[in-house]
Short mmCIF file of C-alpha atoms and ligand atoms in Angstrom, two decimals:
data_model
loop_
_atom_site.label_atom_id
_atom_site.label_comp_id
_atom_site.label_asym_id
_atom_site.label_seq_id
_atom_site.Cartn_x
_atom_site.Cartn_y
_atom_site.Cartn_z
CA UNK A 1 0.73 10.41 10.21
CA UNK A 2 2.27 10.85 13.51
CA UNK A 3 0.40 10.58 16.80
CA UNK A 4 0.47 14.14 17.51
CA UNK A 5 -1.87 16.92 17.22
CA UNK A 6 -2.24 18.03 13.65
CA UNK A 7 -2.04 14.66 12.54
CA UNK A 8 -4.56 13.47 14.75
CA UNK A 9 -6.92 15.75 13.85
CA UNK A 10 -6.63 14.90 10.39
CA UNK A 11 -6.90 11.25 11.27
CA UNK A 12 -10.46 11.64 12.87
CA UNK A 13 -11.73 13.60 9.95
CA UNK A 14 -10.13 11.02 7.28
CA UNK A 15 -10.84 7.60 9.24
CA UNK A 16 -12.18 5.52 6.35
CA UNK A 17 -8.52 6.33 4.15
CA UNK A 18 -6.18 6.19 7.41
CA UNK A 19 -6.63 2.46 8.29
CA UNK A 20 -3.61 1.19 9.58
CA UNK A 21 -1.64 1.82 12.91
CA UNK A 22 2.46 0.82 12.96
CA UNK A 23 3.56 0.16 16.50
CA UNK A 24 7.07 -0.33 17.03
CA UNK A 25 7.70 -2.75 19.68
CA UNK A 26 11.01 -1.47 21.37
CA UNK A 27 13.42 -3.62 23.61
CA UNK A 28 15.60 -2.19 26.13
CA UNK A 29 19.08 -3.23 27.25
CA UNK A 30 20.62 -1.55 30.22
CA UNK A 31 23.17 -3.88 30.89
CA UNK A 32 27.02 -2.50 30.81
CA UNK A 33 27.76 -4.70 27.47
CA UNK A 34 24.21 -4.68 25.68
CA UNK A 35 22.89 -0.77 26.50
CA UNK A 36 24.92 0.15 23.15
CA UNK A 37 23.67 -2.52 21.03
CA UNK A 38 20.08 -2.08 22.34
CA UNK A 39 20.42 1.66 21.67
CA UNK A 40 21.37 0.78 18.15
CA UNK A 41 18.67 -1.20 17.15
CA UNK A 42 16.34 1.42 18.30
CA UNK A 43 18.20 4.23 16.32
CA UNK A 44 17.36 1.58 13.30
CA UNK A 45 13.64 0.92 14.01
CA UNK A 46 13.15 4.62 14.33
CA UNK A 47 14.73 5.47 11.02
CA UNK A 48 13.04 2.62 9.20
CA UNK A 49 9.78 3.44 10.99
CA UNK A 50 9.81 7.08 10.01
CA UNK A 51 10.88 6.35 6.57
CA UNK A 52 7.91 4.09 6.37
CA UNK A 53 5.70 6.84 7.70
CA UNK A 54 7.11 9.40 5.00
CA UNK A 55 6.23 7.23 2.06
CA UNK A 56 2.87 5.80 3.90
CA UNK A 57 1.66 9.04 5.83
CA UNK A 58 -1.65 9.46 4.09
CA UNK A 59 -2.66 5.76 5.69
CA UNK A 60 -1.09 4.90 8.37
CA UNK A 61 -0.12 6.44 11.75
CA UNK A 62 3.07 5.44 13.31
CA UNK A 63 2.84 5.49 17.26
CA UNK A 64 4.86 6.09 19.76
CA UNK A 65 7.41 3.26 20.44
CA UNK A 66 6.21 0.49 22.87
CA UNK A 67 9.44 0.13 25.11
CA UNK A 68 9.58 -2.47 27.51
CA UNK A 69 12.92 -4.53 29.02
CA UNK A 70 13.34 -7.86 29.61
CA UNK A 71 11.22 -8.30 32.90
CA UNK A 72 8.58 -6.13 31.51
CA UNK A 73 8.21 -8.06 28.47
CA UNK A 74 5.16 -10.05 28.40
CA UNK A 75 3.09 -11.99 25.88
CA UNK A 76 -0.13 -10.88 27.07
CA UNK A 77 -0.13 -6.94 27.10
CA UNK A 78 0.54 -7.02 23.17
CA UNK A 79 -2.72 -8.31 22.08
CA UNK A 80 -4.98 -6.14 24.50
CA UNK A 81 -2.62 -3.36 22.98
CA UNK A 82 -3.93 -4.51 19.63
CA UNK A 83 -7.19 -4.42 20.30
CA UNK A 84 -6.71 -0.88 22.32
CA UNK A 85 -5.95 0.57 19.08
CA UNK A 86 -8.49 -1.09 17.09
CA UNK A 87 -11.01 0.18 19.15
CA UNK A 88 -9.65 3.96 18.59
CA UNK A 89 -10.55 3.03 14.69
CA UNK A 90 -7.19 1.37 12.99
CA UNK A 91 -8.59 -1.69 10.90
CA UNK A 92 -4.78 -3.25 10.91
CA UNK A 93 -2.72 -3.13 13.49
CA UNK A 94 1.13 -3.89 12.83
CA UNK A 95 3.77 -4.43 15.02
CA UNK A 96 6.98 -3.81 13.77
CA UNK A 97 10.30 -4.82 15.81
CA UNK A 98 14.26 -6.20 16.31
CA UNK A 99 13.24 -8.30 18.92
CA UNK A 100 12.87 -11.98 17.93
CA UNK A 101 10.86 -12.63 21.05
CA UNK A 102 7.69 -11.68 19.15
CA UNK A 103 7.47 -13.97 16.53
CA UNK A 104 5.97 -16.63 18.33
CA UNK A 105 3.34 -14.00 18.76
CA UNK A 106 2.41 -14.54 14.96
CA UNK A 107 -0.57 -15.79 15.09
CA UNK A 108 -2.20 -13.67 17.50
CA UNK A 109 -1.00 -10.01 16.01
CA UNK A 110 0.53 -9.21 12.56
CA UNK A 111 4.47 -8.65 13.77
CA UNK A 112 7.08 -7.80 10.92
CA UNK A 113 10.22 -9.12 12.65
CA UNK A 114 13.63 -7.44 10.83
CA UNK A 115 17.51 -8.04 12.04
CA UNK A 116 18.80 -4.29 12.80
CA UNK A 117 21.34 -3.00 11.02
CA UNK A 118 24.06 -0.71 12.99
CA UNK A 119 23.52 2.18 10.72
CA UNK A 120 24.55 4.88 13.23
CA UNK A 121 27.75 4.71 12.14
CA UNK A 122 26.90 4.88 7.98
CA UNK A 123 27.21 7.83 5.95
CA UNK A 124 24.40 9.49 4.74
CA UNK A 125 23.76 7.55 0.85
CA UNK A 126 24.51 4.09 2.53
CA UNK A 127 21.94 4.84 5.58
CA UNK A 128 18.70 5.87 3.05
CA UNK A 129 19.69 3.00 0.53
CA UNK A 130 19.87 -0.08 3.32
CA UNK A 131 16.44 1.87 4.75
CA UNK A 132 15.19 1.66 1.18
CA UNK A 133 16.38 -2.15 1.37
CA UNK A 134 14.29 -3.04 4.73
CA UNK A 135 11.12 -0.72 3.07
CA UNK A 136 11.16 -3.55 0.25
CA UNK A 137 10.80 -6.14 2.95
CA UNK A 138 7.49 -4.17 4.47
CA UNK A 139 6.00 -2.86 1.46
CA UNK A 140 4.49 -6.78 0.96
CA UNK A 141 3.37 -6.97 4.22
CA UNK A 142 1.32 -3.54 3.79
CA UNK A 143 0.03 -4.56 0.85
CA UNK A 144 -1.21 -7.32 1.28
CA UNK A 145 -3.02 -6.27 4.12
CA UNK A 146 -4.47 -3.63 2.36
CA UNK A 147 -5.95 -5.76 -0.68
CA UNK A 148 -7.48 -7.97 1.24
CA UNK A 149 -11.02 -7.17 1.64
CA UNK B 1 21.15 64.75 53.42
CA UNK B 2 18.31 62.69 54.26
CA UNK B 3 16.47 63.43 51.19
CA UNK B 4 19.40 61.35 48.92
CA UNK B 5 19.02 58.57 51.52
CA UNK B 6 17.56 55.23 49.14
CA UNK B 7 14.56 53.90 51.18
CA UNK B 8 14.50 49.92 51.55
CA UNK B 9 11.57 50.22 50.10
CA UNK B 10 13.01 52.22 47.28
CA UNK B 11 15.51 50.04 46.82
CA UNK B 12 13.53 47.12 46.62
CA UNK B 13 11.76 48.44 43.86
CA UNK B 14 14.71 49.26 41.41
CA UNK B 15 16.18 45.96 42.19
CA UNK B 16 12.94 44.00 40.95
CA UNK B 17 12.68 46.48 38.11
CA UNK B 18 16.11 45.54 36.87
CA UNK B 19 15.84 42.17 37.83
CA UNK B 20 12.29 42.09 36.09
CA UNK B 21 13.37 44.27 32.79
CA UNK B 22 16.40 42.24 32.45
CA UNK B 23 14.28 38.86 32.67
CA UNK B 24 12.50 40.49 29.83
CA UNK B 25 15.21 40.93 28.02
CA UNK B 26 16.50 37.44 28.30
CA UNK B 27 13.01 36.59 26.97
CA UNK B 28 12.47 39.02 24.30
CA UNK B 29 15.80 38.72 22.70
CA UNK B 30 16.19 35.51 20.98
CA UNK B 31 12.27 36.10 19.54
CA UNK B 32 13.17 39.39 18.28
CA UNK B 33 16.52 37.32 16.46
CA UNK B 34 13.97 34.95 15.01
CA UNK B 35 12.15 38.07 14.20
CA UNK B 36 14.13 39.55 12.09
CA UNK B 37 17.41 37.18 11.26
CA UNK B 38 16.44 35.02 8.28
CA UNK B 39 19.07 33.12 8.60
CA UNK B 40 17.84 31.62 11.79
CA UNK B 41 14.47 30.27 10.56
CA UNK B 42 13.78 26.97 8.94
CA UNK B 43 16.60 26.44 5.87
CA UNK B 44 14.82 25.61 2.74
CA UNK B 45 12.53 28.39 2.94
CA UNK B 46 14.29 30.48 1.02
CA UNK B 47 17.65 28.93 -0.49
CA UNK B 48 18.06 26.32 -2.84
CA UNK B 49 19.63 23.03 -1.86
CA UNK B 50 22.18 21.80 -4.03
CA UNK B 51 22.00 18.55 -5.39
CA UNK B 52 23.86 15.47 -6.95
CA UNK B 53 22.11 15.14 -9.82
CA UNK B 54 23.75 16.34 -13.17
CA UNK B 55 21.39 18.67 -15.54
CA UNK B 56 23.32 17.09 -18.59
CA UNK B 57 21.82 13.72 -17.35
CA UNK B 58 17.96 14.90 -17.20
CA UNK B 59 15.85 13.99 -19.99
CA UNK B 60 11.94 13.84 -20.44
CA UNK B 61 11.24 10.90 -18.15
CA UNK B 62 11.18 12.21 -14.59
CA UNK B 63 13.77 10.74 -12.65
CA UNK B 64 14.11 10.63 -8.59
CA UNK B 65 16.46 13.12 -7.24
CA UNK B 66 17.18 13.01 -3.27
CA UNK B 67 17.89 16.10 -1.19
CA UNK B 68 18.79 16.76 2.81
CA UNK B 69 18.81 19.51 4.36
CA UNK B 70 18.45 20.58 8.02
CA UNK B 71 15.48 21.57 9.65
CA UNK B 72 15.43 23.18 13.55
CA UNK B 73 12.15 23.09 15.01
CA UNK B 74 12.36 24.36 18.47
CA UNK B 75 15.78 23.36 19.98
CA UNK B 76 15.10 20.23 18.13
CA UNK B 77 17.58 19.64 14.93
CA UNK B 78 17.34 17.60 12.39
CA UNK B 79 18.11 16.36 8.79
CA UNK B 80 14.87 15.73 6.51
CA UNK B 81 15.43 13.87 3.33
CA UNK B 82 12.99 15.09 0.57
CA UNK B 83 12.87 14.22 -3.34
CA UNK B 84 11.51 15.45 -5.89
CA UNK B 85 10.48 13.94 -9.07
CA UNK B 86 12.53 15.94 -12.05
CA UNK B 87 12.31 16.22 -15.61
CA UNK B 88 13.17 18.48 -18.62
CA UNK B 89 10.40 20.00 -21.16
CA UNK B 90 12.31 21.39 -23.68
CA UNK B 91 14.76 23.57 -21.90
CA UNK B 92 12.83 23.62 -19.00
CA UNK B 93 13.31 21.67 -16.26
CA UNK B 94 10.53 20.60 -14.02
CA UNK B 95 10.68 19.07 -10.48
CA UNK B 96 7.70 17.98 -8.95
CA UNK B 97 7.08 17.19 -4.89
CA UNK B 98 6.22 13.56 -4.95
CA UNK B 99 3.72 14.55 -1.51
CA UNK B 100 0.37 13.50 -2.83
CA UNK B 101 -2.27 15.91 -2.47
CA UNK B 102 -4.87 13.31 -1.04
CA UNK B 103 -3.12 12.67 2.47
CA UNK B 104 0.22 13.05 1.97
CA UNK B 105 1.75 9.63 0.51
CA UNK B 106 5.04 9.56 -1.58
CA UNK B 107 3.94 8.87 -5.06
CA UNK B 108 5.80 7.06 -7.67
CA UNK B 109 6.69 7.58 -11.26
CA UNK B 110 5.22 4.84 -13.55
CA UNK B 111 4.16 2.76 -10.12
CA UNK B 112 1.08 1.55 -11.79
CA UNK B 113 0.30 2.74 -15.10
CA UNK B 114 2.44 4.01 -17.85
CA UNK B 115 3.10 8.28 -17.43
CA UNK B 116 1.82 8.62 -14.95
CA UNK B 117 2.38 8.60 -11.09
CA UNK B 118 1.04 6.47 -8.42
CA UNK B 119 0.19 7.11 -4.88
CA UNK B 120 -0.28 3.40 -3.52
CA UNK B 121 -2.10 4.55 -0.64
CA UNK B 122 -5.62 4.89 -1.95
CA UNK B 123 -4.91 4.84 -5.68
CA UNK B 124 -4.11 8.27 -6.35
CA UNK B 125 -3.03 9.21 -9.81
CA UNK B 126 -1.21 12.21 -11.51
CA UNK B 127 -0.21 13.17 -15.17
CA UNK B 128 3.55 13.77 -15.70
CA UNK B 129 3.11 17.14 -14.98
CA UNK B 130 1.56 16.59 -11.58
CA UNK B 131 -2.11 17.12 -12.77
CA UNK B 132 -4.45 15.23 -10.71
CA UNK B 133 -6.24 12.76 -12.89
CA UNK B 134 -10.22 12.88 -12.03
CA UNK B 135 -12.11 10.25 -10.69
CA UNK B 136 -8.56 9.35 -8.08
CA UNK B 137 -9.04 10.85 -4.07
CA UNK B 138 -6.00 13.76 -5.45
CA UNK B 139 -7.45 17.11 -5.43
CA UNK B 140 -4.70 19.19 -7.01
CA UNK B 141 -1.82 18.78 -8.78
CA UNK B 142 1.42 17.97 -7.18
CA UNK B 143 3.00 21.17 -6.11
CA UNK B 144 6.53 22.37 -7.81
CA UNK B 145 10.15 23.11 -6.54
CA UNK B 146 12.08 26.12 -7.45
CA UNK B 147 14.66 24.85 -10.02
CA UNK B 148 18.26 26.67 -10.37
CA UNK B 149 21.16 25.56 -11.35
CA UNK B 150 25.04 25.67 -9.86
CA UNK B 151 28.27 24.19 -11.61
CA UNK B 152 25.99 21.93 -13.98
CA UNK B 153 24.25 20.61 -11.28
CA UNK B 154 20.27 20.81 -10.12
CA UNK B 155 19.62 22.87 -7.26
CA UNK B 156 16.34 22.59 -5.68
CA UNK B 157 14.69 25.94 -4.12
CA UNK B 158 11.01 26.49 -2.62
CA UNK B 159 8.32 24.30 -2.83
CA UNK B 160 5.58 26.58 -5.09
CA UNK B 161 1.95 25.58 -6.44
CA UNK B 162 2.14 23.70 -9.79
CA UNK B 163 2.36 26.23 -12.54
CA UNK B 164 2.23 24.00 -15.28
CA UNK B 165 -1.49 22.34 -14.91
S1 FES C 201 -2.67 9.81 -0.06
FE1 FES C 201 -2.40 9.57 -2.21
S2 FES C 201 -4.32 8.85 -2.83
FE2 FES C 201 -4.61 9.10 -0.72
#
């Protein structure tokens, strides 16, 4: 599911199968020498984070990116973000990101860390089987999650 | 003499007619070219997509075959991946949509038991000809593509309700 209408809607009526919210935690570069890298890292954690949607839709909800830059990056706001979203119904709440910053975060919030790929510049075959690649890496991390209780 | 004379008032009003009817037209054209121009509208609606997958290679185990195609919604373009899970019965050849019919999830050939496939999201299950098997969240069977065929290759068409179950 997306966090749009439709989806939504379908979400409130289907809480007890849609348990899981994927929040990609975006970093911003606007420096002259890092805005294309940055920008290329998010064009990966979009494609991976749709692709996981497409395969996952019926049980999770991807949300909108969380962007911040390096000043506006801050330990605290990720946990009450966490909780935000538990609140709205989401039993797990995974954050999914290029930024290595957040792994110290670990033990507070579940945070599936992955080294972007430049895939922008990829043909089509090579882009869906390295995306197929990175969905092996989250699969685990979903389910185990999702057997434990 | 005075009679032919255009009043400002007159004038006014053909200005903001024209003005107004050609605003209209500026809005009404491009809906009346979705209106009728099927070539416009979403691809895949209609035409079949072909794809890489050889129809001398099929056999009775489904097998995964990948399509793109492009998709405009709004002014925003672009490319959706799809598969389809495909097959031959006989001479028939089936394609499935791997969407389960629960909430959506991709399911997967053999993912958990033997012929059948697997929705990993809440345990969904499905015969090998997309029949829903009782007792799983599914509540119909996995719908159907349009199959054709071009050069000796698979072409995928419309997705269709599963006429096999
Ligand atoms: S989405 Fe497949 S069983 Fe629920």
């Amino acid at each position: 599911m997306y966090f749009q209408v439709k989806d939504v809607q379908q979400y409130q009526q289907n809480k007890e199968f849609i348990d899981t919210a994927i929040v990609p935690l975006v970093y911003l570069d606007f420096a002259e020498d890092k805005m294309v890298k940055s920008s290329s890292d998010v064009e990966f954690l979009m494609s991976l984070t749709s692709f996981i949607e497409q395969q996952f839709k019926g049980r999770l909800m991807l949300i909108p990116p969380f962007s911040y830059t390096e000043s506006t990056r801050s330990e605290q706001v990720v946990p009450i973000l966490k909780k935000n979203i538990q609140e709205g119904g989401f039993k797990h709440v995974i954050f999914i990101t290029c930024d290595h910053y957040w792994t110290n975060l670990q033990k507070e919030v579940d945070v599936i860390w992955l080294p972007a790929i430049p895939i922008e510049s990829m043909d089509k075959d090579v882009k869906k089987r390295i995306l197929e690649e990175q969905l092996k890496q989250v699969i685990p991390v979903l389910t185990s999650k999702w057997t434990q209780q | 003499m005075v009679n032919k004379k255009v009043s400002r008032r007159q004038f006014l009003n053909y200005t903001l007619t024209g003005v107004g009817g050609f605003m209209a037209a500026g809005m009404l054209m491009p809906m009346l070219r979705f209106a009728i121009d099927p070539a416009l509208q979403v691809k895949a609606e209609g035409d079949f997509i072909l794809t890489s997958q050889k129809i001398a290679d099929l056999t009775d185990v489904p097998v995964r075959v990948d399509f793109t195609y492009e998709q405009v919604d709004a002014w925003y373009k672009s490319e959706v991946s799809e598969m389809a899970w495909v097959y031959k019965e006989g001479d028939r050849i089936v394609a499935l949509s791997p969407v389960c019919k629960h909430l959506g999830c991709t399911v997967n050939w053999e993912g958990d038991r033997p012929n059948e496939y697997f929705c990993a999201c809440h345990g969904g299950r499905y015969e090998k000809n997309g029949k829903n098997i009782p007792g799983t969240p599914p509540t119909g069977p996995l719908d159907e593509y349009e199959v054709s065929e071009k050069d000796g290759y698979l072409m995928l068409g419309k997705k269709i309700p599963n006429t096999l179950v």
